[in-house]
PDB file of C-alpha atoms in Angstrom:
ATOM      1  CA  UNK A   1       0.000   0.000   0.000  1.00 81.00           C
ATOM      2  CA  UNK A   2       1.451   3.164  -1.046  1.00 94.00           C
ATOM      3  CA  UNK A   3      -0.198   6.777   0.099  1.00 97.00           C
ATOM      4  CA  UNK A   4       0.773  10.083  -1.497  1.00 98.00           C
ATOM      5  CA  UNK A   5       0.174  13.161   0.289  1.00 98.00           C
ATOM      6  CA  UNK A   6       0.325  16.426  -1.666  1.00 98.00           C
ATOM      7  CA  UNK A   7       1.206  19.777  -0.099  1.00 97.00           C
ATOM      8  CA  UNK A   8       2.692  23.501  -1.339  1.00 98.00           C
ATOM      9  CA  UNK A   9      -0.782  24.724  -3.124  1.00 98.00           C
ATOM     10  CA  UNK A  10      -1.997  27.991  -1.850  1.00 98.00           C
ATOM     11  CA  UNK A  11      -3.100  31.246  -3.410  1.00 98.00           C
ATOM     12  CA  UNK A  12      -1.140  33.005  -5.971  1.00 98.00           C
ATOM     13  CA  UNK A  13      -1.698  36.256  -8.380  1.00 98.00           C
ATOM     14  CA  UNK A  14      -1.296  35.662 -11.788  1.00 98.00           C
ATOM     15  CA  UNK A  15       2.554  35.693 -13.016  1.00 98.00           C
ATOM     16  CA  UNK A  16       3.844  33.801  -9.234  1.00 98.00           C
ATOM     17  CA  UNK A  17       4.917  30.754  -8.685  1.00 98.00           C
ATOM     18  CA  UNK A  18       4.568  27.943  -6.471  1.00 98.00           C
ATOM     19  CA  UNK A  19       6.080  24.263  -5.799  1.00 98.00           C
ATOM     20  CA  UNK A  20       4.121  21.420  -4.960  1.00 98.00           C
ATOM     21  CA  UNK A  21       5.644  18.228  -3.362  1.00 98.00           C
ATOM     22  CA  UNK A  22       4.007  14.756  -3.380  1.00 98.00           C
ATOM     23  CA  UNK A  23       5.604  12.774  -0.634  1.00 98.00           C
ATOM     24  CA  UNK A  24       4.781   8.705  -0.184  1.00 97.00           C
ATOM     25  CA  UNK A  25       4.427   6.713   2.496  1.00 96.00           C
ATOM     26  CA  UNK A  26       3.830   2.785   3.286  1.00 95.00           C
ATOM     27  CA  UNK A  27       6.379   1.815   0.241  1.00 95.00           C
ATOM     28  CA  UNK A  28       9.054   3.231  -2.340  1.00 96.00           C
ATOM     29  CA  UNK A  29       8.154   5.206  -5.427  1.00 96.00           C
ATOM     30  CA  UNK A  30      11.277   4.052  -7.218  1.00 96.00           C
ATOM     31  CA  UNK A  31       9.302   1.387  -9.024  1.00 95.00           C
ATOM     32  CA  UNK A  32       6.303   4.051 -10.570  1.00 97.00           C
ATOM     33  CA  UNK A  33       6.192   6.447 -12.655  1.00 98.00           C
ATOM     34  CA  UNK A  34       4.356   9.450 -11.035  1.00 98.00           C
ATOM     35  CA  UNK A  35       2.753  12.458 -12.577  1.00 98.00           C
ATOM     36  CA  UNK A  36       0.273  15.419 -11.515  1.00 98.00           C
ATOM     37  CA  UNK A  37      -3.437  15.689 -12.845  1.00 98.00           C
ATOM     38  CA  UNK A  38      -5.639  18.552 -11.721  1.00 98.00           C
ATOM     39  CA  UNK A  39      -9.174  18.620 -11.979  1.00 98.00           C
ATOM     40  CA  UNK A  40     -10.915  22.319 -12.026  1.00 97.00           C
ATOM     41  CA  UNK A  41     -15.057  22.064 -10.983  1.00 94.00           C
ATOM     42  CA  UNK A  42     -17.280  21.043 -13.326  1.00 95.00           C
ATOM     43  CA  UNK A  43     -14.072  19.602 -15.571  1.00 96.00           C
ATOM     44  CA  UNK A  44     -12.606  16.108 -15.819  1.00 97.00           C
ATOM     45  CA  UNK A  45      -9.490  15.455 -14.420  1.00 97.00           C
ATOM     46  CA  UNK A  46      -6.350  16.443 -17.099  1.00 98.00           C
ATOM     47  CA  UNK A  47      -3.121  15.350 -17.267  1.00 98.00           C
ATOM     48  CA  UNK A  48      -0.512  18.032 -16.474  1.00 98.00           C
ATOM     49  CA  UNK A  49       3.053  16.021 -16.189  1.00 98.00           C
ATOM     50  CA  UNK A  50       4.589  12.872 -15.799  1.00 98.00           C
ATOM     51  CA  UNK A  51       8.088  11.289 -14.924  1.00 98.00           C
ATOM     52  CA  UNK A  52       9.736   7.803 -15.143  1.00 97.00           C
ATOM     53  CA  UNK A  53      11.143   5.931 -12.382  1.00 96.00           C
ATOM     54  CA  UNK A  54      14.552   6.875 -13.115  1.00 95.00           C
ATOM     55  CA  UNK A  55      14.152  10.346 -14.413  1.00 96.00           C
ATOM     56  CA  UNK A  56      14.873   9.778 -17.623  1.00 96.00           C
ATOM     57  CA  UNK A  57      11.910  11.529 -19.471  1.00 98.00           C
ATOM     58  CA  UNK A  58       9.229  13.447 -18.925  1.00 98.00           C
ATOM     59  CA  UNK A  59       6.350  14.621 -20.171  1.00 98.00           C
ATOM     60  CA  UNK A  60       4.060  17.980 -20.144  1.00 98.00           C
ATOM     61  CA  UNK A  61       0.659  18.503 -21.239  1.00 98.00           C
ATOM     62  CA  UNK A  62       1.303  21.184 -24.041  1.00 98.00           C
ATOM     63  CA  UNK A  63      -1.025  23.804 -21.584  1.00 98.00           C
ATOM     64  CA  UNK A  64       1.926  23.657 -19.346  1.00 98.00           C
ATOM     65  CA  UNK A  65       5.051  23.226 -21.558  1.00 98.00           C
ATOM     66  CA  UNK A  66       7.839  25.703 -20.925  1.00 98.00           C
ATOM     67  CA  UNK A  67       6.343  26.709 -17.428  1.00 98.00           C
ATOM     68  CA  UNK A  68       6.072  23.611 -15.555  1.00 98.00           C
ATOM     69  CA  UNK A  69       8.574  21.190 -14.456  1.00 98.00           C
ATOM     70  CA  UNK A  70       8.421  18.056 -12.930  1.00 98.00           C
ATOM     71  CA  UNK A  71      11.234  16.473 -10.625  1.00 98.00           C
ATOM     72  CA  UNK A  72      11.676  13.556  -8.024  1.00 98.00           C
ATOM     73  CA  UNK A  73      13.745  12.820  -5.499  1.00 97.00           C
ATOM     74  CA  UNK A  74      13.671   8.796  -5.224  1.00 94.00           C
ATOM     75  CA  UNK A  75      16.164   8.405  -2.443  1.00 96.00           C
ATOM     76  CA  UNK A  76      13.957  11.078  -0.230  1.00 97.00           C
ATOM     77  CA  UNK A  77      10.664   9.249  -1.971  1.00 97.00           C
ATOM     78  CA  UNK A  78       9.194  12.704  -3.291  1.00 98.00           C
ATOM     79  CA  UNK A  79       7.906  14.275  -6.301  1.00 98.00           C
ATOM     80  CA  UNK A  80       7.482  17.643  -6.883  1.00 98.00           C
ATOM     81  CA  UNK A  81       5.910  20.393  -9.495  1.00 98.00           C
ATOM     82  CA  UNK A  82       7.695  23.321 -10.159  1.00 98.00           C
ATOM     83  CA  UNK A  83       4.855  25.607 -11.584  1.00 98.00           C
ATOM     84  CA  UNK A  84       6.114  29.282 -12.942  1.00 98.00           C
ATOM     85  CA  UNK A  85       4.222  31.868 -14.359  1.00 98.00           C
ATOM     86  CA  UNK A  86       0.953  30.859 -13.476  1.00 98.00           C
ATOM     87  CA  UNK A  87      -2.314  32.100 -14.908  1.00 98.00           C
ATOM     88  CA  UNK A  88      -6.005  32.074 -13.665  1.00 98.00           C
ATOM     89  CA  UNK A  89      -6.592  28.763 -15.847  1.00 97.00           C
ATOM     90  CA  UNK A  90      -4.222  26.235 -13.930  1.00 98.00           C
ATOM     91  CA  UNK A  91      -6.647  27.509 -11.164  1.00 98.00           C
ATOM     92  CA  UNK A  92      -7.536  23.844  -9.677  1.00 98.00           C
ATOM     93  CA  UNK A  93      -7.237  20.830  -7.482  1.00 98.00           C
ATOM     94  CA  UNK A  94      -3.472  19.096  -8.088  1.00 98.00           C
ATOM     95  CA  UNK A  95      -3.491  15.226  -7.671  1.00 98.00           C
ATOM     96  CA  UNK A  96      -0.287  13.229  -7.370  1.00 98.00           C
ATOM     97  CA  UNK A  97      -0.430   9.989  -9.135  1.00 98.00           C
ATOM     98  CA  UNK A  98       1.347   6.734  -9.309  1.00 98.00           C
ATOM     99  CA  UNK A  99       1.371   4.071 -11.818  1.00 97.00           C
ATOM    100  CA  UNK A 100       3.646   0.672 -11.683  1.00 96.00           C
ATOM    101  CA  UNK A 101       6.174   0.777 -13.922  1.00 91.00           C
ATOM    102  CA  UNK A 102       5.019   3.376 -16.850  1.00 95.00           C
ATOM    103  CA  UNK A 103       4.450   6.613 -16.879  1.00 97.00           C
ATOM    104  CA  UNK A 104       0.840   7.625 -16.180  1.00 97.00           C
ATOM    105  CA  UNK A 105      -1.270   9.640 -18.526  1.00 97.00           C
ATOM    106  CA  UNK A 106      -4.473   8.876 -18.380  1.00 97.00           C
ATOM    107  CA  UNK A 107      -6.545   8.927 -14.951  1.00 97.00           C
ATOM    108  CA  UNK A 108      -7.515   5.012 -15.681  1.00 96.00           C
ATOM    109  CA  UNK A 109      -3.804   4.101 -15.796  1.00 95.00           C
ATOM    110  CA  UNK A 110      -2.942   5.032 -12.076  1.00 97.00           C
ATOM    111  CA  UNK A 111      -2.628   3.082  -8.963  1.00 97.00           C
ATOM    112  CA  UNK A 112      -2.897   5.495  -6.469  1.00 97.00           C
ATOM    113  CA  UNK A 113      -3.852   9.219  -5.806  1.00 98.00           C
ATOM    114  CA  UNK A 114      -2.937  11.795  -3.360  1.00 98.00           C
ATOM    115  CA  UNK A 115      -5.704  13.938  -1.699  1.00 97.00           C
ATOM    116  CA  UNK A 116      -5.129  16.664  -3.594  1.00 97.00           C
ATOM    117  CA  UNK A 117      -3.605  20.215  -2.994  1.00 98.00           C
ATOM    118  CA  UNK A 118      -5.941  23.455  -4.003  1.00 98.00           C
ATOM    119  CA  UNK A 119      -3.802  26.096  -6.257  1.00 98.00           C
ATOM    120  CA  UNK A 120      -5.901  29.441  -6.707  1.00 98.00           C
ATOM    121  CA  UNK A 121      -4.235  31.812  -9.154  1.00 98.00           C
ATOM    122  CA  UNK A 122      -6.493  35.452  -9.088  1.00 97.00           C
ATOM    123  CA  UNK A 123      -6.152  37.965 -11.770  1.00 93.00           C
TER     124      UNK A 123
END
């Protein structure tokens, strides 16, 4: 059993930045890939980046190219989201996500889910 607890979201203007961290628990993340989804109301839940066990790609929903970046820290069993130059849009509720092995990019491919960590961006 693996959990994944999100934290760093908060309220931003439009142009700031903020870092989110995903940390597990109950079992290493070294064997998933993990990625970030958020899901705005009313919307479905989109893909905003993943990462490979080892680091060795990664992969940005084109929304987010150029201003987010995803990282992880295997030996401290985190994940984080860099997010830069935000905009009222990536207003939403961030999810950490896990999947065995692969990469995960769509919601039906991942094992496990954080809470999820509010990020408000006003104009």
């Amino acid at each position: 059993q693996v959990q994944l607890v999100e934290s760093g979201g908060g309220l931003v203007q439009a142009g700031g930045s903020l870092r989110l961290s995903c940390a597990g628990s109950g079992g290493t993340l070294s064997t998933y890939g993990m990625g970030w989804f958020r899901q705005a109301p009313g919307k479905e839940r989109d893909f905003v980046a993943s990462i490979t066990w080892n680091s060795d790609a990664t992969r940005y929903a084109d929304s987010v190219k150029g201003r987010f970046a995803i990282s992880r820290d295997n030996a401290e069993n985190t994940v984080y989201l860099q997010m830069n130059n935000l905009t009222p849009e990536d207003t939403a509720l961030y999810y950490c996500a896990a999947r065995s092995f692969w990469m995960p990019i769509y919601p039906s491919g991942v094992n496990y889910w954080g809470q999820g960590t509010q990020v408000t961006v006003s104009s």
